[in-house]
Amino acid sequence: DDVRNHRITILYVSPERLSSPGFLSAIEDMDIYMVVIDECHCVLEWGISFRPDYLEIGEFIKKLEYRPIITALTATVNPKDRKNIQKLLGMKKPEEFINSIDRPNLILMKEEFPSQNNAEKVFQQKLARLKYNIKKYHRKGSIIIYCSTRKHVDAVYNHLESKFPGEIVRCHSKMKPKTRAKHEREFLDDKKSIMVATSAFGMGIDKGDIDLIVHFDMPLSIDDYYQQAGRAGRDGSDAHCIMLYNEIDDKKWQALMKNEKDEAARKYIQKQLNQMQEFVESNSCMMQELLSYFGGTKEKTCKHCTCCQRNRRR
């Protein structure tokens, strides 16, 4: 009723809402000027894996009586996925506006832990390095520590809480909504300085003072990695982005992938995982590798990532 009576000009909905009979009935015959898909990389990344309604946004648009302008926005998507997203959304000869994702103020680092099958030992080694990196690189800003599982979030949170009392909050999908919202707000309002989270935290977060991002586990994809790393240094100051990884991380993702019943989803996830594995094993400039993946170029190396520093010493 508010939309029909022009009391609302911008309506924010989830992809799942677009398939609701009640919603479709309510907007029937309505002249929608524009459909905006923010964080549109999720159309593929989430649509193929666990939120299939993302893949149906184009069908929703197609059924509208009046064709709206379609706008899709994201910070990170590679050229091939960009074309696939355009196709899924039903975009017709879209104009593309592409900015470089090069972030010279981000110092990208990666630390590999020795190959071994003892997951608990690797976990303890990572905790030791995590504390070292916080002590060395954290200044007066905020920190986000990303973990691949809720179990790791809780374990890292419990361990750091004794080391940094009163400074730690956490976020994952199984927390009680009120508790999760409280933790997120305390971090965003600068009441707490360290957030331990899964990828459930961070979409749309624009906090300028984050000076350290730590990936406690290897992310599933390069897209996830740079989306999360890119939340550091938004005030223009130098910031460190450190990834801790071990072959157990890859095995963990492989095990989760086996639970995926859809073959197309498995192939897509495996492709992402392979690309991420190549990235962590590469000896080339990390920023050049990222720019190449996202369809950009960087003539000179960044000079300060782990690989650039390693190659300089040789």
CSV table of C-alpha atoms in Angstrom, one decimal:
chain,number,residue,atom,x,y,z
A,1,ASP,CA,0.0,0.0,0.0
A,2,ASP,CA,2.8,2.4,0.8
A,3,VAL,CA,4.5,1.7,-2.5
A,4,ARG,CA,1.3,2.1,-4.5
A,5,ASN,CA,0.5,5.4,-2.7
A,6,HIS,CA,4.1,6.7,-3.4
A,7,ARG,CA,5.0,6.9,0.3
A,8,ILE,CA,8.0,4.6,-0.5
A,9,THR,CA,10.3,5.1,-3.4
A,10,ILE,CA,13.0,2.6,-2.6
A,11,LEU,CA,12.0,-0.9,-1.6
A,12,TYR,CA,14.7,-3.3,-0.3
A,13,VAL,CA,13.8,-7.0,-0.6
A,14,SER,CA,15.6,-10.4,-0.5
A,15,PRO,CA,15.7,-12.6,-3.7
A,16,GLU,CA,13.4,-15.1,-1.9
A,17,ARG,CA,10.7,-12.4,-1.6
A,18,LEU,CA,10.6,-12.1,-5.4
A,19,SER,CA,9.1,-15.6,-5.7
A,20,SER,CA,6.4,-15.0,-2.9
A,21,PRO,CA,2.9,-15.2,-4.4
A,22,GLY,CA,1.8,-12.5,-1.9
A,23,PHE,CA,4.6,-10.1,-3.0
A,24,LEU,CA,4.0,-10.8,-6.7
A,25,SER,CA,0.3,-10.1,-6.3
A,26,ALA,CA,1.0,-6.8,-4.4
A,27,ILE,CA,3.2,-5.4,-7.1
A,28,GLU,CA,1.2,-6.6,-10.0
A,29,ASP,CA,0.7,-3.9,-12.7
A,30,MET,CA,3.1,-1.6,-10.8
A,31,ASP,CA,5.5,0.4,-12.9
A,32,ILE,CA,8.9,-0.3,-11.3
A,33,TYR,CA,11.4,2.1,-12.6
A,34,MET,CA,14.6,0.2,-11.7
A,35,VAL,CA,15.7,-3.1,-10.2
A,36,VAL,CA,19.1,-2.9,-8.5
A,37,ILE,CA,21.1,-6.0,-7.6
A,38,ASP,CA,23.7,-5.0,-5.1
A,39,GLU,CA,26.7,-7.3,-4.4
A,40,CYS,CA,25.7,-9.0,-7.6
A,41,HIS,CA,28.5,-11.5,-7.4
A,42,CYS,CA,26.2,-13.4,-5.1
A,43,VAL,CA,23.9,-14.2,-8.1
A,44,LEU,CA,26.4,-16.9,-9.0
A,45,GLU,CA,28.3,-17.5,-5.8
A,46,TRP,CA,25.3,-17.9,-3.6
A,47,GLY,CA,22.7,-18.8,-6.2
A,48,ILE,CA,24.5,-21.9,-7.4
A,49,SER,CA,25.4,-23.1,-3.9
A,50,PHE,CA,22.7,-22.3,-1.3
A,51,ARG,CA,20.3,-19.6,-2.3
A,52,PRO,CA,18.8,-20.6,-5.7
A,53,ASP,CA,16.4,-17.6,-5.7
A,54,TYR,CA,19.3,-15.5,-6.7
A,55,LEU,CA,19.3,-17.3,-10.1
A,56,GLU,CA,15.6,-16.4,-10.6
A,57,ILE,CA,15.9,-12.6,-10.4
A,58,GLY,CA,16.1,-12.4,-14.2
A,59,GLU,CA,12.8,-14.4,-14.5
A,60,PHE,CA,11.1,-12.1,-12.0
A,61,ILE,CA,12.2,-9.1,-14.1
A,62,LYS,CA,11.0,-10.8,-17.3
A,63,LYS,CA,7.5,-11.2,-15.9
A,64,LEU,CA,7.1,-7.5,-15.1
A,65,GLU,CA,4.6,-5.7,-17.3
A,66,TYR,CA,7.0,-2.8,-17.8
A,67,ARG,CA,10.7,-3.6,-18.3
A,68,PRO,CA,12.7,-1.6,-15.7
A,69,ILE,CA,16.3,-0.4,-15.9
A,70,ILE,CA,18.5,-3.1,-14.5
A,71,THR,CA,21.6,-2.1,-12.4
A,72,ALA,CA,24.0,-4.6,-11.0
A,73,LEU,CA,26.8,-3.6,-8.6
A,74,THR,CA,29.8,-5.3,-7.0
A,75,ALA,CA,33.4,-4.6,-6.0
A,76,THR,CA,34.8,-7.9,-7.2
A,77,VAL,CA,33.8,-10.2,-10.1
A,78,ASN,CA,35.9,-11.7,-12.8
A,79,PRO,CA,35.1,-11.1,-16.5
A,80,LYS,CA,33.6,-14.5,-17.3
A,81,ASP,CA,31.3,-14.4,-14.2
A,82,ARG,CA,30.4,-10.9,-15.1
A,83,LYS,CA,29.0,-12.1,-18.5
A,84,ASN,CA,27.2,-15.0,-16.8
A,85,ILE,CA,25.6,-12.6,-14.3
A,86,GLN,CA,24.4,-10.3,-17.1
A,87,LYS,CA,22.8,-13.2,-18.9
A,88,LEU,CA,21.1,-14.5,-15.7
A,89,LEU,CA,19.7,-11.1,-15.0
A,90,GLY,CA,18.4,-10.7,-18.6
A,91,MET,CA,20.4,-7.6,-19.2
A,92,LYS,CA,20.5,-6.4,-22.8
A,93,LYS,CA,23.7,-4.9,-24.1
A,94,PRO,CA,24.5,-3.3,-20.7
A,95,GLU,CA,26.9,-0.5,-20.3
A,96,GLU,CA,29.9,-1.6,-18.1
A,97,PHE,CA,31.6,0.8,-15.7
A,98,ILE,CA,34.8,-0.8,-14.3
A,99,ASN,CA,37.2,0.7,-11.8
A,100,SER,CA,40.6,-0.8,-10.9
A,101,ILE,CA,40.5,-2.8,-7.8
A,102,ASP,CA,44.2,-2.1,-7.1
A,103,ARG,CA,44.7,-1.0,-3.4
A,104,PRO,CA,48.3,0.1,-3.0
A,105,ASN,CA,47.7,0.6,0.8
A,106,LEU,CA,46.9,-3.0,1.4
A,107,ILE,CA,49.9,-5.1,2.4
A,108,LEU,CA,49.0,-8.7,1.4
A,109,MET,CA,50.7,-11.5,3.3
A,110,LYS,CA,50.3,-15.3,3.4
A,111,GLU,CA,51.8,-17.8,5.8
A,112,GLU,CA,51.8,-21.5,5.0
A,113,PHE,CA,52.0,-24.0,7.9
A,114,PRO,CA,54.0,-27.3,7.5
A,115,SER,CA,52.1,-30.2,5.9
A,116,GLN,CA,50.8,-32.5,8.6
A,117,ASN,CA,47.5,-34.3,9.3
A,118,ASN,CA,47.3,-33.2,12.9
A,119,ALA,CA,44.5,-30.6,12.7
A,120,GLU,CA,44.7,-29.7,16.4
A,121,LYS,CA,48.5,-29.0,16.1
A,122,VAL,CA,48.0,-26.8,13.0
A,123,PHE,CA,45.2,-25.0,14.9
A,124,GLN,CA,47.5,-24.2,17.8
A,125,GLN,CA,50.3,-23.1,15.5
A,126,LYS,CA,47.8,-20.7,13.7
A,127,LEU,CA,46.7,-19.3,17.1
A,128,ALA,CA,50.3,-18.6,18.0
A,129,ARG,CA,50.9,-16.7,14.7
A,130,LEU,CA,47.5,-14.9,15.0
A,131,LYS,CA,48.6,-13.5,18.4
A,132,TYR,CA,52.0,-12.5,16.9
A,133,ASN,CA,50.4,-10.8,14.0
A,134,ILE,CA,48.0,-8.9,16.1
A,135,LYS,CA,50.8,-7.7,18.4
A,136,LYS,CA,53.0,-6.7,15.4
A,137,TYR,CA,50.6,-5.1,12.9
A,138,HIS,CA,47.6,-3.9,14.9
A,139,ARG,CA,47.7,-0.2,15.8
A,140,LYS,CA,44.7,1.8,17.1
A,141,GLY,CA,42.2,0.6,14.6
A,142,SER,CA,40.0,-2.5,14.3
A,143,ILE,CA,40.6,-6.1,13.4
A,144,ILE,CA,38.5,-8.7,11.6
A,145,ILE,CA,39.5,-12.3,11.9
A,146,TYR,CA,37.8,-14.6,9.3
A,147,CYS,CA,37.3,-18.3,9.9
A,148,SER,CA,35.9,-20.9,7.6
A,149,THR,CA,33.7,-22.6,10.2
A,150,ARG,CA,31.5,-21.6,13.2
A,151,LYS,CA,33.6,-24.0,15.2
A,152,HIS,CA,36.8,-22.1,14.5
A,153,VAL,CA,35.0,-18.8,15.2
A,154,ASP,CA,34.0,-20.0,18.7
A,155,ALA,CA,37.4,-21.5,19.4
A,156,VAL,CA,39.4,-18.4,18.3
A,157,TYR,CA,37.0,-16.1,20.1
A,158,ASN,CA,37.3,-18.1,23.4
A,159,HIS,CA,41.1,-18.2,23.1
A,160,LEU,CA,41.5,-14.5,22.4
A,161,GLU,CA,39.0,-13.4,25.0
A,162,SER,CA,41.4,-14.2,27.7
A,163,LYS,CA,44.3,-12.4,25.9
A,164,PHE,CA,42.3,-9.3,25.0
A,165,PRO,CA,39.5,-9.0,27.6
A,166,GLY,CA,36.7,-6.7,26.8
A,167,GLU,CA,37.8,-6.2,23.2
A,168,ILE,CA,36.4,-9.3,21.4
A,169,VAL,CA,33.1,-9.9,19.7
A,170,ARG,CA,32.0,-12.7,17.2
A,171,CYS,CA,29.6,-13.3,14.4
A,172,HIS,CA,28.2,-16.4,12.7
A,173,SER,CA,24.9,-17.7,11.4
A,174,LYS,CA,24.0,-19.9,14.4
A,175,MET,CA,24.2,-17.2,17.0
A,176,LYS,CA,21.0,-15.9,18.5
A,177,PRO,CA,19.9,-12.9,16.3
A,178,LYS,CA,19.8,-10.4,19.2
A,179,THR,CA,23.3,-11.5,20.4
A,180,ARG,CA,24.7,-11.4,16.9
A,181,ALA,CA,23.2,-7.9,16.3
A,182,LYS,CA,24.6,-6.7,19.6
A,183,HIS,CA,28.1,-7.9,18.7
A,184,GLU,CA,28.0,-6.4,15.2
A,185,ARG,CA,26.8,-3.0,16.6
A,186,GLU,CA,29.5,-3.0,19.3
A,187,PHE,CA,32.2,-3.5,16.7
A,188,LEU,CA,30.8,-1.0,14.2
A,189,ASP,CA,30.4,1.6,17.0
A,190,ASP,CA,34.0,1.2,18.1
A,191,LYS,CA,33.1,-0.3,21.5
A,192,LYS,CA,35.0,-3.5,20.6
A,193,SER,CA,38.0,-3.6,18.4
A,194,ILE,CA,38.3,-7.2,17.4
A,195,MET,CA,35.6,-9.2,15.4
A,196,VAL,CA,36.0,-12.9,14.9
A,197,ALA,CA,33.5,-14.1,12.2
A,198,THR,CA,32.6,-16.3,9.3
A,199,SER,CA,31.8,-14.8,5.9
A,200,ALA,CA,28.3,-14.1,7.5
A,201,PHE,CA,29.8,-10.8,8.7
A,202,GLY,CA,31.0,-8.1,6.4
A,203,MET,CA,28.7,-7.7,3.4
A,204,GLY,CA,28.2,-4.0,3.0
A,205,ILE,CA,30.4,-3.1,6.0
A,206,ASP,CA,32.2,0.2,5.4
A,207,LYS,CA,34.4,0.8,8.5
A,208,GLY,CA,37.3,3.1,7.8
A,209,ASP,CA,39.7,2.2,10.6
A,210,ILE,CA,40.3,-1.5,10.0
A,211,ASP,CA,44.0,-1.9,10.0
A,212,LEU,CA,44.3,-5.7,10.1
A,213,ILE,CA,42.4,-8.5,8.4
A,214,VAL,CA,43.4,-12.1,9.2
A,215,HIS,CA,42.1,-15.1,7.3
A,216,PHE,CA,42.6,-17.8,9.9
A,217,ASP,CA,41.7,-20.4,7.3
A,218,MET,CA,42.1,-20.4,3.5
A,219,PRO,CA,38.9,-18.9,2.0
A,220,LEU,CA,36.9,-20.9,-0.6
A,221,SER,CA,37.4,-18.5,-3.4
A,222,ILE,CA,39.5,-15.6,-4.6
A,223,ASP,CA,36.3,-13.5,-4.7
A,224,ASP,CA,35.7,-14.2,-1.0
A,225,TYR,CA,39.3,-13.5,-0.1
A,226,TYR,CA,39.5,-10.1,-1.8
A,227,GLN,CA,35.9,-9.1,-0.8
A,228,GLN,CA,37.0,-9.6,2.8
A,229,ALA,CA,40.6,-8.3,2.6
A,230,GLY,CA,39.2,-5.2,0.8
A,231,ARG,CA,37.4,-4.1,4.0
A,232,ALA,CA,40.8,-3.0,5.4
A,233,GLY,CA,42.4,0.4,5.0
A,234,ARG,CA,39.3,2.2,3.7
A,235,ASP,CA,40.5,5.4,5.4
A,236,GLY,CA,43.5,5.3,3.1
A,237,SER,CA,46.0,4.2,5.7
A,238,ASP,CA,48.3,1.2,5.3
A,239,ALA,CA,46.6,-2.0,6.4
A,240,HIS,CA,47.8,-5.6,6.6
A,241,CYS,CA,45.8,-8.6,5.2
A,242,ILE,CA,47.2,-11.9,6.4
A,243,MET,CA,46.1,-15.4,5.3
A,244,LEU,CA,47.1,-18.4,7.4
A,245,TYR,CA,46.8,-21.7,5.5
A,246,ASN,CA,47.6,-25.4,5.5
A,247,GLU,CA,46.6,-28.3,3.2
A,248,ILE,CA,44.0,-29.2,5.9
A,249,ASP,CA,42.0,-26.1,4.8
A,250,ASP,CA,41.7,-27.5,1.3
A,251,LYS,CA,40.6,-30.9,2.6
A,252,LYS,CA,38.0,-29.2,4.7
A,253,TRP,CA,36.5,-27.5,1.7
A,254,GLN,CA,36.7,-30.7,-0.3
A,255,ALA,CA,34.7,-32.6,2.4
A,256,LEU,CA,32.0,-29.9,2.5
A,257,MET,CA,31.8,-29.9,-1.3
A,258,LYS,CA,31.0,-33.6,-1.3
A,259,ASN,CA,27.8,-32.8,0.6
A,260,GLU,CA,26.6,-30.7,-2.3
A,261,LYS,CA,24.1,-32.8,-4.4
A,262,ASP,CA,23.9,-30.5,-7.4
A,263,GLU,CA,26.6,-31.4,-10.0
A,264,ALA,CA,26.7,-27.8,-11.4
A,265,ALA,CA,27.3,-26.4,-8.0
A,266,ARG,CA,30.1,-28.9,-7.2
A,267,LYS,CA,31.8,-28.0,-10.5
A,268,TYR,CA,31.6,-24.3,-9.8
A,269,ILE,CA,32.9,-24.7,-6.2
A,270,GLN,CA,35.7,-27.0,-7.4
A,271,LYS,CA,36.7,-24.4,-9.9
A,272,GLN,CA,36.8,-21.7,-7.3
A,273,LEU,CA,38.8,-23.9,-4.9
A,274,ASN,CA,41.3,-24.7,-7.7
A,275,GLN,CA,41.8,-21.0,-8.4
A,276,MET,CA,42.3,-20.2,-4.7
A,277,GLN,CA,44.8,-23.1,-4.4
A,278,GLU,CA,46.8,-21.7,-7.3
A,279,PHE,CA,46.8,-18.2,-5.7
A,280,VAL,CA,48.1,-19.4,-2.4
A,281,GLU,CA,50.8,-21.5,-4.1
A,282,SER,CA,52.0,-18.8,-6.5
A,283,ASN,CA,55.2,-17.0,-6.1
A,284,SER,CA,54.1,-14.0,-8.2
A,285,CYS,CA,53.1,-10.6,-6.8
A,286,MET,CA,49.8,-11.2,-4.9
A,287,MET,CA,48.2,-7.9,-6.1
A,288,GLN,CA,49.2,-8.6,-9.7
A,289,GLU,CA,47.6,-12.1,-9.4
A,290,LEU,CA,44.4,-10.6,-8.0
A,291,LEU,CA,44.2,-7.9,-10.7
A,292,SER,CA,44.8,-10.5,-13.4
A,293,TYR,CA,42.0,-12.7,-12.0
A,294,PHE,CA,39.6,-9.8,-12.0
A,295,GLY,CA,40.5,-8.8,-15.5
A,296,GLY,CA,42.8,-5.9,-14.7
A,297,THR,CA,46.5,-5.3,-15.1
A,298,LYS,CA,49.3,-3.9,-12.9
A,299,GLU,CA,52.6,-3.2,-14.7
A,300,LYS,CA,54.7,-3.0,-11.6
A,301,THR,CA,54.7,-5.3,-8.6
A,302,CYS,CA,53.3,-4.1,-5.3
A,303,LYS,CA,56.8,-4.5,-3.7
A,304,HIS,CA,55.4,-5.3,-0.2
A,305,CYS,CA,53.4,-8.5,-0.4
A,306,THR,CA,54.8,-11.8,0.9
A,307,CYS,CA,55.9,-12.9,-2.6
A,308,CYS,CA,57.5,-9.6,-3.6
A,309,GLN,CA,59.5,-9.6,-0.3
A,310,ARG,CA,60.4,-13.2,-0.8
A,311,ASN,CA,61.6,-12.6,-4.4
A,312,ARG,CA,63.6,-9.6,-3.4
A,313,ARG,CA,65.6,-11.6,-0.9
A,314,ARG,CA,66.5,-14.2,-3.5
